[in-house]
Amino acid sequence: MTPHFKLAELTHTDHRTLDNTPDAAELANLQRLAEFLETVKTTLGGKPVMINSAFRSKAVNDAVGSKDTSQHRQGLAADFKVPGMTPDAVVRALLKLPFDQIIREYDAWTHISISDKPRRQALIIDKAGTRVFV
């Protein structure tokens, strides 16, 4: 897909018995996402961007308990960690990018998504609920 983001890592799932193969439209979205993730990596000074989850088929999405409206379903979102950076620091470093949503999730990883009309929503999701990232 791109120099640092391969299809295999963007479609990886621990639910090995479930098919997680993107269709043509989802594959095109994953290409856009991989290109955006290259910008994320550059913005973070070339640090490793370790993908936890990107594309999720309906079966995989259901298995992880996510909503059907998740942008992961379309191949437009990724959850990731950056070694040596807290999720807060990652979010702050990426606030200038044209993301749709960026979310510090459970102070453990960062979610970022893209769209044709970026909403630029910066959020925190944890045990206390969902709120604006400040």
MMTF fields as JSON, N, C-alpha, C and O atoms, coordinates in Angstrom:
{
  "mmtfVersion": "1.0.0",
  "mmtfProducer": "UNKNOWN",
  "numBonds": 535,
  "numAtoms": 536,
  "numGroups": 134,
  "numChains": 1,
  "numModels": 1,
  "chainsPerModel": [1],
  "groupsPerChain": [134],
  "chainIdList": ["A"],
  "bondAtomList": [4, 2, 8, 6, 12, 10, 16, 14, 20, 18, 24, 22, 28, 26, 32, 30, 36, 34, 40, 38, 44, 42, 48, 46, 52, 50, 56, 54, 60, 58, 64, 62, 68, 66, 72, 70, 76, 74, 80, 78, 84, 82, 88, 86, 92, 90, 96, 94, 100, 98, 104, 102, 108, 106, 112, 110, 116, 114, 120, 118, 124, 122, 128, 126, 132, 130, 136, 134, 140, 138, 144, 142, 148, 146, 152, 150, 156, 154, 160, 158, 164, 162, 168, 166, 172, 170, 176, 174, 180, 178, 184, 182, 188, 186, 192, 190, 196, 194, 200, 198, 204, 202, 208, 206, 212, 210, 216, 214, 220, 218, 224, 222, 228, 226, 232, 230, 236, 234, 240, 238, 244, 242, 248, 246, 252, 250, 256, 254, 260, 258, 264, 262, 268, 266, 272, 270, 276, 274, 280, 278, 284, 282, 288, 286, 292, 290, 296, 294, 300, 298, 304, 302, 308, 306, 312, 310, 316, 314, 320, 318, 324, 322, 328, 326, 332, 330, 336, 334, 340, 338, 344, 342, 348, 346, 352, 350, 356, 354, 360, 358, 364, 362, 368, 366, 372, 370, 376, 374, 380, 378, 384, 382, 388, 386, 392, 390, 396, 394, 400, 398, 404, 402, 408, 406, 412, 410, 416, 414, 420, 418, 424, 422, 428, 426, 432, 430, 436, 434, 440, 438, 444, 442, 448, 446, 452, 450, 456, 454, 460, 458, 464, 462, 468, 466, 472, 470, 476, 474, 480, 478, 484, 482, 488, 486, 492, 490, 496, 494, 500, 498, 504, 502, 508, 506, 512, 510, 516, 514, 520, 518, 524, 522, 528, 526, 532, 530],
  "bondOrderList": [1, 1, 1, 1, 1, 1, 1, 1, 1, 1, 1, 1, 1, 1, 1, 1, 1, 1, 1, 1, 1, 1, 1, 1, 1, 1, 1, 1, 1, 1, 1, 1, 1, 1, 1, 1, 1, 1, 1, 1, 1, 1, 1, 1, 1, 1, 1, 1, 1, 1, 1, 1, 1, 1, 1, 1, 1, 1, 1, 1, 1, 1, 1, 1, 1, 1, 1, 1, 1, 1, 1, 1, 1, 1, 1, 1, 1, 1, 1, 1, 1, 1, 1, 1, 1, 1, 1, 1, 1, 1, 1, 1, 1, 1, 1, 1, 1, 1, 1, 1, 1, 1, 1, 1, 1, 1, 1, 1, 1, 1, 1, 1, 1, 1, 1, 1, 1, 1, 1, 1, 1, 1, 1, 1, 1, 1, 1, 1, 1, 1, 1, 1, 1],
  "groupList": [{"groupName": "MET", "atomNameList": ["N", "CA", "C", "O"], "elementList": ["N", "C", "C", "O"], "formalChargeList": [0, 0, 0, 0], "bondAtomList": [1, 0, 2, 1, 3, 2], "bondOrderList": [1, 1, 2], "singleLetterCode": "M", "chemCompType": "L-PEPTIDE LINKING"}, {"groupName": "THR", "atomNameList": ["N", "CA", "C", "O"], "elementList": ["N", "C", "C", "O"], "formalChargeList": [0, 0, 0, 0], "bondAtomList": [1, 0, 2, 1, 3, 2], "bondOrderList": [1, 1, 2], "singleLetterCode": "T", "chemCompType": "L-PEPTIDE LINKING"}, {"groupName": "PRO", "atomNameList": ["N", "CA", "C", "O"], "elementList": ["N", "C", "C", "O"], "formalChargeList": [0, 0, 0, 0], "bondAtomList": [1, 0, 2, 1, 3, 2], "bondOrderList": [1, 1, 2], "singleLetterCode": "P", "chemCompType": "L-PEPTIDE LINKING"}, {"groupName": "HIS", "atomNameList": ["N", "CA", "C", "O"], "elementList": ["N", "C", "C", "O"], "formalChargeList": [0, 0, 0, 0], "bondAtomList": [1, 0, 2, 1, 3, 2], "bondOrderList": [1, 1, 2], "singleLetterCode": "H", "chemCompType": "L-PEPTIDE LINKING"}, {"groupName": "PHE", "atomNameList": ["N", "CA", "C", "O"], "elementList": ["N", "C", "C", "O"], "formalChargeList": [0, 0, 0, 0], "bondAtomList": [1, 0, 2, 1, 3, 2], "bondOrderList": [1, 1, 2], "singleLetterCode": "F", "chemCompType": "L-PEPTIDE LINKING"}, {"groupName": "LYS", "atomNameList": ["N", "CA", "C", "O"], "elementList": ["N", "C", "C", "O"], "formalChargeList": [0, 0, 0, 0], "bondAtomList": [1, 0, 2, 1, 3, 2], "bondOrderList": [1, 1, 2], "singleLetterCode": "K", "chemCompType": "L-PEPTIDE LINKING"}, {"groupName": "LEU", "atomNameList": ["N", "CA", "C", "O"], "elementList": ["N", "C", "C", "O"], "formalChargeList": [0, 0, 0, 0], "bondAtomList": [1, 0, 2, 1, 3, 2], "bondOrderList": [1, 1, 2], "singleLetterCode": "L", "chemCompType": "L-PEPTIDE LINKING"}, {"groupName": "ALA", "atomNameList": ["N", "CA", "C", "O"], "elementList": ["N", "C", "C", "O"], "formalChargeList": [0, 0, 0, 0], "bondAtomList": [1, 0, 2, 1, 3, 2], "bondOrderList": [1, 1, 2], "singleLetterCode": "A", "chemCompType": "L-PEPTIDE LINKING"}, {"groupName": "GLU", "atomNameList": ["N", "CA", "C", "O"], "elementList": ["N", "C", "C", "O"], "formalChargeList": [0, 0, 0, 0], "bondAtomList": [1, 0, 2, 1, 3, 2], "bondOrderList": [1, 1, 2], "singleLetterCode": "E", "chemCompType": "L-PEPTIDE LINKING"}, {"groupName": "ASP", "atomNameList": ["N", "CA", "C", "O"], "elementList": ["N", "C", "C", "O"], "formalChargeList": [0, 0, 0, 0], "bondAtomList": [1, 0, 2, 1, 3, 2], "bondOrderList": [1, 1, 2], "singleLetterCode": "D", "chemCompType": "L-PEPTIDE LINKING"}, {"groupName": "ARG", "atomNameList": ["N", "CA", "C", "O"], "elementList": ["N", "C", "C", "O"], "formalChargeList": [0, 0, 0, 0], "bondAtomList": [1, 0, 2, 1, 3, 2], "bondOrderList": [1, 1, 2], "singleLetterCode": "R", "chemCompType": "L-PEPTIDE LINKING"}, {"groupName": "ASN", "atomNameList": ["N", "CA", "C", "O"], "elementList": ["N", "C", "C", "O"], "formalChargeList": [0, 0, 0, 0], "bondAtomList": [1, 0, 2, 1, 3, 2], "bondOrderList": [1, 1, 2], "singleLetterCode": "N", "chemCompType": "L-PEPTIDE LINKING"}, {"groupName": "GLN", "atomNameList": ["N", "CA", "C", "O"], "elementList": ["N", "C", "C", "O"], "formalChargeList": [0, 0, 0, 0], "bondAtomList": [1, 0, 2, 1, 3, 2], "bondOrderList": [1, 1, 2], "singleLetterCode": "Q", "chemCompType": "L-PEPTIDE LINKING"}, {"groupName": "VAL", "atomNameList": ["N", "CA", "C", "O"], "elementList": ["N", "C", "C", "O"], "formalChargeList": [0, 0, 0, 0], "bondAtomList": [1, 0, 2, 1, 3, 2], "bondOrderList": [1, 1, 2], "singleLetterCode": "V", "chemCompType": "L-PEPTIDE LINKING"}, {"groupName": "GLY", "atomNameList": ["N", "CA", "C", "O"], "elementList": ["N", "C", "C", "O"], "formalChargeList": [0, 0, 0, 0], "bondAtomList": [1, 0, 2, 1, 3, 2], "bondOrderList": [1, 1, 2], "singleLetterCode": "G", "chemCompType": "PEPTIDE LINKING"}, {"groupName": "ILE", "atomNameList": ["N", "CA", "C", "O"], "elementList": ["N", "C", "C", "O"], "formalChargeList": [0, 0, 0, 0], "bondAtomList": [1, 0, 2, 1, 3, 2], "bondOrderList": [1, 1, 2], "singleLetterCode": "I", "chemCompType": "L-PEPTIDE LINKING"}, {"groupName": "SER", "atomNameList": ["N", "CA", "C", "O"], "elementList": ["N", "C", "C", "O"], "formalChargeList": [0, 0, 0, 0], "bondAtomList": [1, 0, 2, 1, 3, 2], "bondOrderList": [1, 1, 2], "singleLetterCode": "S", "chemCompType": "L-PEPTIDE LINKING"}, {"groupName": "TYR", "atomNameList": ["N", "CA", "C", "O"], "elementList": ["N", "C", "C", "O"], "formalChargeList": [0, 0, 0, 0], "bondAtomList": [1, 0, 2, 1, 3, 2], "bondOrderList": [1, 1, 2], "singleLetterCode": "Y", "chemCompType": "L-PEPTIDE LINKING"}, {"groupName": "TRP", "atomNameList": ["N", "CA", "C", "O"], "elementList": ["N", "C", "C", "O"], "formalChargeList": [0, 0, 0, 0], "bondAtomList": [1, 0, 2, 1, 3, 2], "bondOrderList": [1, 1, 2], "singleLetterCode": "W", "chemCompType": "L-PEPTIDE LINKING"}],
  "groupTypeList": [0, 1, 2, 3, 4, 5, 6, 7, 8, 6, 1, 3, 1, 9, 3, 10, 1, 6, 9, 11, 1, 2, 9, 7, 7, 8, 6, 7, 11, 6, 12, 10, 6, 7, 8, 4, 6, 8, 1, 13, 5, 1, 1, 6, 14, 14, 5, 2, 13, 0, 15, 11, 16, 7, 4, 10, 16, 5, 7, 13, 11, 9, 7, 13, 14, 16, 5, 9, 1, 16, 12, 3, 10, 12, 14, 6, 7, 7, 9, 4, 5, 13, 2, 14, 0, 1, 2, 9, 7, 13, 13, 10, 7, 6, 6, 5, 6, 2, 4, 9, 12, 15, 15, 10, 8, 17, 9, 7, 18, 1, 3, 15, 16, 15, 16, 9, 5, 2, 10, 10, 12, 7, 6, 15, 15, 9, 5, 7, 14, 1, 10, 13, 4, 13],
  "groupIdList": [1, 2, 3, 4, 5, 6, 7, 8, 9, 10, 11, 12, 13, 14, 15, 16, 17, 18, 19, 20, 21, 22, 23, 24, 25, 26, 27, 28, 29, 30, 31, 32, 33, 34, 35, 36, 37, 38, 39, 40, 41, 42, 43, 44, 45, 46, 47, 48, 49, 50, 51, 52, 53, 54, 55, 56, 57, 58, 59, 60, 61, 62, 63, 64, 65, 66, 67, 68, 69, 70, 71, 72, 73, 74, 75, 76, 77, 78, 79, 80, 81, 82, 83, 84, 85, 86, 87, 88, 89, 90, 91, 92, 93, 94, 95, 96, 97, 98, 99, 100, 101, 102, 103, 104, 105, 106, 107, 108, 109, 110, 111, 112, 113, 114, 115, 116, 117, 118, 119, 120, 121, 122, 123, 124, 125, 126, 127, 128, 129, 130, 131, 132, 133, 134],
  "secStructList": [7, 7, 1, 1, 7, 7, 2, 2, 2, 2, 1, 7, 7, 1, 7, 6, 6, 1, 7, 7, 7, 7, 7, 2, 2, 2, 2, 2, 2, 2, 2, 2, 2, 2, 2, 2, 2, 2, 2, 2, 2, 2, 2, 6, 6, 6, 7, 7, 7, 3, 3, 3, 3, 7, 7, 7, 7, 2, 2, 2, 2, 2, 2, 6, 6, 7, 7, 6, 6, 7, 4, 4, 4, 4, 6, 7, 3, 3, 3, 3, 3, 7, 6, 6, 1, 7, 2, 2, 2, 2, 2, 2, 2, 2, 6, 6, 1, 7, 7, 1, 3, 3, 3, 3, 3, 6, 6, 6, 3, 3, 3, 3, 3, 7, 7, 1, 1, 7, 7, 7, 3, 3, 3, 3, 3, 3, 6, 6, 3, 3, 3, 3, 7, 7],
  "xCoordList": [0.829, 0.0, 0.875, 0.812, 1.708, 2.64, 3.948, 4.008, 4.99, 6.268, 6.201, 6.915, 5.36, 5.343, 4.076, 4.007, 3.073, 1.801, 1.35, 1.016, 1.352, 1.006, -0.429, -0.974, -1.033, -2.404, -2.547, -3.547, -1.569, -1.655, -1.832, -2.607, -1.124, -1.27, -2.562, -3.093, -3.07, -4.317, -5.553, -6.658, -5.375, -6.494, -6.277, -7.082, -5.211, -4.915, -6.027, -6.567, -6.355, -7.286, -6.84, -6.292, -7.083, -6.805, -7.913, -7.773, -9.012, -10.132, -9.854, -10.508, -8.905, -8.385, -9.416, -9.232, -10.478, -11.481, -12.464, -13.285, -12.395, -13.327, -12.669, -11.509, -13.417, -12.909, -12.838, -13.819, -11.702, -11.507, -10.948, -10.028, -11.517, -11.064, -11.886, -13.111, -11.231, -11.971, -12.44, -11.785, -13.594, -14.042, -13.318, -12.465, -13.644, -12.923, -13.027, -12.03, -14.215, -14.4, -13.628, -13.005, -13.674, -12.949, -11.446, -10.703, -10.999, -9.584, -9.129, -8.041, -9.955, -9.629, -9.544, -8.666, -10.45, -10.403, -9.143, -8.527, -8.761, -7.539, -6.308, -5.357, -6.316, -5.206, -5.125, -4.046, -6.274, -6.324, -5.853, -5.103, -6.301, -5.91, -4.403, -3.757, -3.84, -2.389, -1.609, -0.605, -2.068, -1.402, -1.503, -0.544, -2.665, -2.829, -1.93, -1.345, -1.821, -0.96, 0.504, 1.271, 0.901, 2.263, 2.45, 3.51, 1.422, 1.474, 1.527, 2.254, 0.767, 0.81, 2.237, 2.775, 2.839, 4.207, 5.197, 6.049, 5.085, 5.972, 5.774, 6.743, 4.515, 4.198, 4.761, 5.113, 4.847, 5.382, 6.897, 7.47, 7.532, 8.986, 9.55, 10.703, 8.736, 9.206, 9.139, 9.604, 8.555, 8.422, 7.557, 6.732, 7.743, 6.902, 5.428, 5.109, 4.554, 3.107, 2.644, 2.573, 2.332, 2.009, 0.491, -0.216, -0.003, -1.439, -1.988, -1.51, -2.996, -3.713, -4.885, -5.161, -5.573, -6.772, -7.033, -6.939, -7.358, -7.778, -9.074, -10.129, -9.017, -10.241, -10.831, -10.115, -12.168, -12.89, -14.087, -14.963, -14.118, -15.31, -16.47, -16.26, -17.67, -18.823, -18.65, -18.922, -18.197, -18.014, -16.993, -17.228, -15.869, -14.841, -15.357, -15.159, -16.007, -16.541, -17.547, -17.528, -18.421, -19.394, -18.668, -19.054, -17.625, -16.888, -16.203, -16.06, -15.78, -15.126, -16.127, -15.747, -17.413, -18.461, -18.582, -19.075, -18.145, -18.226, -19.522, -20.183, -19.864, -21.089, -20.889, -19.772, -21.98, -21.913, -21.499, -21.005, -21.695, -21.336, -19.855, -19.399, -19.109, -17.672, -16.978, -17.243, -16.097, -15.35, -14.339, -13.822, -14.059, -13.232, -13.891, -13.204, -15.216, -15.965, -15.705, -15.742, -15.448, -15.233, -13.755, -13.423, -12.877, -11.442, -10.945, -9.955, -11.637, -11.296, -10.764, -10.627, -10.459, -9.996, -8.921, -8.868, -8.07, -7.036, -6.857, -6.921, -6.631, -6.228, -4.75, -4.321, -3.973, -2.533, -1.88, -2.463, -0.648, 0.208, 1.512, 1.915, 2.153, 3.461, 4.413, 4.307, 5.337, 6.272, 6.983, 7.466, 7.032, 7.703, 6.835, 7.296, 5.58, 4.655, 3.36, 2.846, 2.843, 1.535, 0.458, 0.695, -0.716, -1.81, -2.126, -2.454, -2.032, -2.242, -1.251, -1.633, 0.012, 1.044, 0.809, 1.026, 0.366, 0.078, -1.063, -0.956, -2.148, -3.286, -2.857, -3.17, -2.146, -1.71, -0.843, -0.971, 0.028, 0.923, 0.165, 0.625, -1.001, -1.723, -2.915, -3.6, -3.167, -4.354, -4.412, -5.497, -3.278, -3.279, -3.622, -3.861, -3.65, -3.935, -5.428, -6.254, -5.778, -7.183, -7.908, -8.404, -7.966, -8.63, -10.141, -10.611, -10.875, -12.304, -12.494, -13.12, -11.957, -11.96, -10.581, -9.899, -10.193, -9.022, -9.475, -10.055, -9.203, -9.722, -8.628, -7.977, -8.437, -7.596, -8.495, -9.408, -8.234, -9.091, -8.435, -7.361, -9.123, -8.718, -7.264, -6.632, -6.737, -5.354, -4.39, -3.323, -4.805, -3.993, -3.587, -2.527, -4.408, -4.111, -4.816, -5.61, -4.509, -5.111, -5.897, -5.428, -7.093, -7.925, -7.872, -7.979, -7.709, -7.792, -8.577, -8.428, -9.417, -10.2, -10.168, -9.868, -10.49, -10.51, -11.866, -12.603, -12.181, -13.403, -13.248, -12.316, -14.174, -14.149, -14.464, -14.04, -15.211, -15.566, -15.167, -16.011, -13.884, -13.392, -14.128, -14.235, -14.633, -15.313, -14.324, -14.66, -13.098, -12.05, -12.496, -12.285, -13.11, -13.523, -12.357, -11.785, -12.011, -10.98, -11.672, -12.264, -11.589, -12.345, -11.482, -10.378, -12.03, -11.487, -12.606, -13.744, -12.282, -13.215, -12.511, -11.415, -13.171, -12.646, -13.792, -14.958, -13.482, -14.525, -15.479, -16.617, -15.025, -15.869, -16.834, -17.73, -16.667, -17.541, -16.792, -15.588, -17.518, -16.963, -17.03, -18.053, -15.944, -15.907, -14.901, -14.105, -14.943, -14.052, -12.632, -12.416, -11.671, -10.251, -9.859, -10.05, -9.308, -8.835, -7.407, -6.837],
  "yCoordList": [-1.189, 0.0, 1.256, 2.083, 1.372, 2.504, 1.975, 0.82, 2.8, 2.29, 1.724, 0.77, 2.29, 1.864, 1.138, 0.657, 1.046, 0.439, -0.545, -0.166, -1.804, -2.892, -3.337, -3.189, -3.881, -4.375, -5.39, -5.377, -6.258, -7.3, -6.708, -7.239, -5.611, -5.043, -4.246, -4.114, -3.713, -2.94, -3.834, -3.356, -5.125, -6.065, -7.167, -8.093, -7.071, -8.079, -8.133, -7.105, -9.342, -9.542, -10.74, -11.704, -10.668, -11.812, -12.856, -13.969, -12.492, -13.408, -14.195, -13.979, -15.08, -15.772, -16.608, -16.884, -17.008, -17.825, -16.969, -17.502, -15.646, -14.745, -14.128, -13.719, -14.065, -13.448, -11.939, -11.31, -11.373, -9.92, -9.362, -8.545, -9.817, -9.411, -8.211, -8.298, -7.102, -5.923, -6.102, -6.775, -5.484, -5.466, -4.321, -3.658, -4.093, -3.094, -1.693, -0.972, -1.292, 0.045, 0.179, 1.209, -0.861, -0.833, -0.823, -0.169, -1.534, -1.54, -0.148, 0.296, 0.534, 1.903, 2.819, 3.679, 2.635, 3.431, 3.125, 4.03, 1.86, 1.489, 2.116, 2.465, 2.26, 2.941, 4.391, 4.889, 5.063, 6.447, 6.517, 7.417, 5.558, 5.53, 5.326, 6.011, 4.399, 4.149, 5.411, 5.733, 6.115, 7.364, 8.401, 9.128, 8.476, 9.407, 9.001, 9.858, 7.707, 7.239, 7.56, 7.738, 7.637, 8.097, 9.537, 9.886, 10.365, 11.745, 11.754, 12.552, 10.877, 10.745, 10.421, 11.062, 9.439, 9.021, 10.173, 10.396, 10.89, 12.033, 13.107, 13.658, 13.399, 14.415, 14.023, 14.893, 12.738, 12.252, 12.056, 11.367, 12.656, 12.617, 11.282, 10.964, 10.489, 9.212, 8.072, 6.967, 8.344, 7.286, 6.137, 6.346, 4.939, 3.81, 4.048, 4.528, 3.712, 3.76, 2.307, 1.699, 1.77, 0.35, 0.171, 0.544, -0.397, -0.555, -1.7, -2.832, -1.391, -2.413, -2.953, -4.152, -2.034, -2.401, -1.332, -0.137, -1.765, -0.816, -1.369, -1.252, -1.964, -2.497, -3.629, -4.487, -3.606, -4.7, -5.097, -4.278, -6.345, -6.871, -6.829, -6.624, -7.023, -7.022, -8.067, -7.797, -9.26, -10.333, -9.947, -10.162, -9.382, -8.969, -7.813, -7.804, -6.852, -5.706, -6.158, -5.671, -7.087, -7.631, -8.358, -8.241, -9.103, -9.875, -8.989, -9.385, -7.794, -6.888, -5.974, -5.162, -6.1, -5.326, -3.896, -3.053, -3.602, -2.241, -2.029, -2.982, -0.762, -0.409, -0.564, -0.438, -0.837, -0.944, 0.365, 0.363, 1.484, 2.798, 3.124, 4.176, 2.241, 2.462, 2.664, 1.943, 3.643, 3.889, 2.777, 2.68, 1.945, 0.756, -0.146, -0.784, -0.198, -1.053, -0.667, -1.523, 0.588, 1.082, 1.15, 1.462, 0.861, 0.98, 2.414, 2.783, 3.22, 4.638, 5.011, 6.196, 4.015, 4.302, 3.318, 2.183, 3.781, 2.926, 3.256, 4.416, 2.219, 2.355, 2.002, 1.024, 2.795, 2.563, 3.061, 3.818, 2.61, 3.07, 3.567, 3.132, 4.479, 4.981, 4.771, 5.47, 3.823, 3.575, 4.862, 5.628, 5.073, 6.251, 7.496, 8.549, 7.385, 8.527, 8.094, 7.008, 8.937, 8.669, 8.972, 9.753, 8.368, 8.722, 10.222, 10.793, 10.867, 12.321, 13.063, 13.956, 12.69, 13.357, 13.119, 14.016, 11.911, 11.611, 12.497, 13.112, 12.561, 13.39, 14.842, 15.471, 15.373, 16.786, 17.034, 18.07, 16.09, 16.249, 16.201, 16.756, 15.537, 15.336, 16.277, 16.204, 17.144, 18.007, 18.893, 19.306, 19.185, 20.06, 19.32, 19.958, 17.978, 17.199, 17.227, 17.508, 16.941, 16.954, 15.63, 14.982, 15.232, 13.997, 14.22, 15.354, 13.13, 13.203, 13.124, 13.999, 12.081, 11.952, 11.511, 10.732, 12.027, 11.518, 11.316, 12.21, 10.127, 9.772, 9.135, 8.178, 9.683, 9.004, 7.981, 8.34, 6.705, 5.646, 4.966, 4.373, 5.075, 4.415, 4.688, 3.88, 5.824, 6.208, 5.077, 4.927, 4.277, 3.127, 3.171, 2.657, 3.774, 3.865, 5.086, 5.743, 5.371, 6.491, 5.936, 5.053, 6.468, 6.153, 7.375, 8.505, 7.163, 8.268, 7.794, 6.658, 8.683, 8.34, 9.506, 10.644, 9.179, 10.173, 10.141, 9.158, 11.222, 11.271, 12.366, 13.169, 12.386, 13.426, 14.801, 15.82, 14.827, 16.079, 15.96, 15.687, 16.164, 15.974, 16.851, 18.066, 16.204, 16.929, 17.505, 18.425, 16.968, 17.403, 17.287, 18.195, 16.161, 15.893, 15.283, 14.276, 15.9, 15.377, 14.985, 15.825, 13.697, 13.162, 12.306, 11.889, 12.06, 11.087, 10.091, 10.481, 8.818, 7.771, 6.935, 6.42, 6.806, 5.948, 5.522, 5.684, 4.986, 4.494, 5.597, 5.318, 6.847, 7.977, 8.384, 9.195, 7.836, 8.165, 8.807, 8.611, 9.577, 10.275, 11.771, 12.29, 12.457, 13.912, 14.52, 13.81, 15.82, 16.546, 16.524, 16.704, 16.3, 16.362, 17.822, 18.608, 18.183, 19.577, 19.59, 20.66],
  "zCoordList": [0.0, 0.0, 0.0, -0.91, 1.068, 1.146, 1.735, 2.155, 1.772, 2.297, 3.72, 4.03, 4.588, 5.984, 6.419, 7.55, 5.551, 5.937, 4.862, 3.74, 5.239, 4.319, 4.543, 5.637, 3.499, 3.595, 4.726, 5.443, 4.891, 5.921, 7.318, 8.114, 7.632, 8.976, 9.116, 10.218, 8.004, 8.055, 8.075, 8.333, 7.806, 7.84, 8.884, 8.984, 9.646, 10.668, 11.711, 12.119, 12.129, 13.234, 14.047, 13.513, 15.347, 16.209, 16.111, 16.619, 15.455, 15.241, 13.946, 12.926, 14.005, 12.83, 12.076, 10.891, 12.729, 12.04, 11.256, 10.509, 11.415, 10.729, 9.502, 9.548, 8.41, 7.185, 7.369, 7.766, 7.086, 7.205, 5.896, 5.897, 4.789, 3.464, 2.99, 2.908, 2.681, 2.203, 0.761, -0.035, 0.428, -0.966, -1.693, -1.102, -2.934, -3.739, -3.15, -3.102, -2.699, -2.124, -0.813, -0.554, 0.006, 1.28, 1.037, 1.769, 0.027, -0.332, -0.773, -0.406, -1.554, -1.973, -0.751, -0.678, 0.203, 1.432, 2.23, 2.794, 2.278, 2.988, 2.35, 3.049, 1.033, 0.367, 0.835, 1.157, 0.869, 1.371, 2.821, 3.199, 3.624, 5.036, 5.171, 5.964, 4.411, 4.469, 4.099, 4.735, 3.08, 2.693, 3.802, 4.063, 4.459, 5.576, 6.744, 7.406, 6.993, 8.076, 7.819, 8.766, 6.561, 6.246, 6.735, 7.255, 6.566, 7.067, 8.588, 9.179, 9.22, 10.678, 11.114, 12.017, 10.479, 10.824, 10.652, 11.512, 9.557, 9.308, 10.377, 10.901, 10.694, 11.705, 13.067, 13.864, 13.338, 14.609, 14.554, 15.398, 13.571, 13.488, 13.041, 13.331, 12.331, 11.827, 12.829, 12.552, 14.001, 15.007, 14.469, 13.579, 15.002, 14.58, 14.929, 16.017, 14.013, 14.226, 14.17, 13.102, 15.345, 15.483, 15.429, 16.366, 14.338, 14.12, 14.969, 14.889, 15.779, 16.559, 15.745, 15.745, 15.046, 14.308, 13.258, 13.539, 12.063, 11.021, 10.427, 11.05, 9.243, 8.64, 9.472, 9.989, 9.588, 10.244, 9.392, 9.118, 8.98, 8.304, 9.303, 10.499, 8.813, 9.715, 10.805, 11.975, 10.428, 11.411, 12.481, 13.67, 12.066, 13.024, 13.874, 15.089, 13.257, 13.986, 15.043, 16.173, 14.672, 15.628, 16.762, 17.925, 16.425, 17.426, 18.46, 19.616, 18.054, 19.01, 19.7, 20.544, 19.346, 20.019, 19.568, 20.317, 18.361, 17.848, 17.065, 16.655, 16.87, 16.145, 14.636, 14.136, 13.919, 12.453, 11.794, 10.666, 12.488, 11.938, 12.107, 11.661, 12.741, 12.932, 11.587, 10.625, 11.534, 10.301, 10.015, 8.902, 11.007, 10.771, 9.729, 8.931, 9.738, 8.806, 7.352, 6.469, 7.103, 5.745, 5.364, 4.221, 6.306, 6.045, 6.15, 5.519, 6.949, 7.075, 8.454, 8.758, 9.298, 10.658, 11.075, 10.601, 11.971, 12.546, 14.02, 14.426, 14.808, 16.204, 16.249, 15.635, 16.974, 16.97, 18.245, 19.021, 18.431, 19.52, 18.903, 17.824, 19.606, 19.194, 20.368, 21.375, 20.255, 21.357, 21.775, 20.941, 23.078, 23.607, 23.68, 24.119, 23.254, 23.327, 24.004, 23.737, 24.87, 25.464, 24.421, 23.5, 24.556, 23.648, 23.666, 22.626, 24.841, 24.911, 24.016, 23.259, 24.11, 23.308, 21.822, 21.007, 21.465, 20.061, 19.561, 18.5, 20.322, 19.909, 19.741, 18.73, 20.723, 20.636, 19.393, 18.741, 19.073, 17.922, 16.596, 15.598, 16.583, 15.328, 15.14, 14.12, 16.093, 16.025, 14.779, 14.372, 14.177, 12.996, 11.7, 10.675, 11.732, 10.522, 10.178, 11.047, 8.931, 8.509, 8.792, 7.87, 10.073, 10.467, 10.571, 10.66, 10.559, 10.849, 12.359, 12.959, 12.965, 14.421, 14.883, 14.217, 16.033, 16.732, 18.165, 18.781, 18.688, 20.005, 20.848, 20.428, 22.045, 23.031, 23.704, 24.448, 23.441, 23.97, 25.171, 25.069, 26.316, 27.558, 27.933, 28.614, 27.489, 27.746, 27.381, 27.976, 26.371, 25.972, 24.502, 24.145, 23.642, 22.223, 21.646, 22.32, 20.392, 19.668, 18.488, 17.768, 18.306, 17.141, 16.238, 16.716, 14.944, 13.993, 12.779, 12.33, 12.253, 11.065, 10.091, 10.451, 8.843, 7.779, 7.086, 7.178, 6.397, 5.584, 4.537, 4.592, 3.582, 2.558, 3.131, 2.586, 4.235, 4.918, 6.384, 7.237, 6.682, 8.046, 9.069, 8.903, 10.13, 11.212, 12.213, 12.959, 12.234, 13.156, 14.614, 15.418, 14.929, 16.301, 17.07, 16.653, 18.191, 19.085, 20.391, 21.067, 20.734, 21.861, 22.774, 22.422, 23.963, 24.904, 25.176, 25.434, 25.118, 25.525, 26.576, 26.353, 27.747, 28.808, 29.711, 29.349, 30.866, 31.776, 32.218, 32.596, 32.174, 32.561, 31.455, 31.69, 30.252, 29.132, 27.985, 27.823, 27.192, 26.023, 26.273, 26.72, 25.984, 26.149, 25.185, 24.571, 25.061, 24.161, 24.722, 25.92, 23.827, 24.191, 24.316, 23.389, 25.475, 25.663, 26.123, 26.335]
}
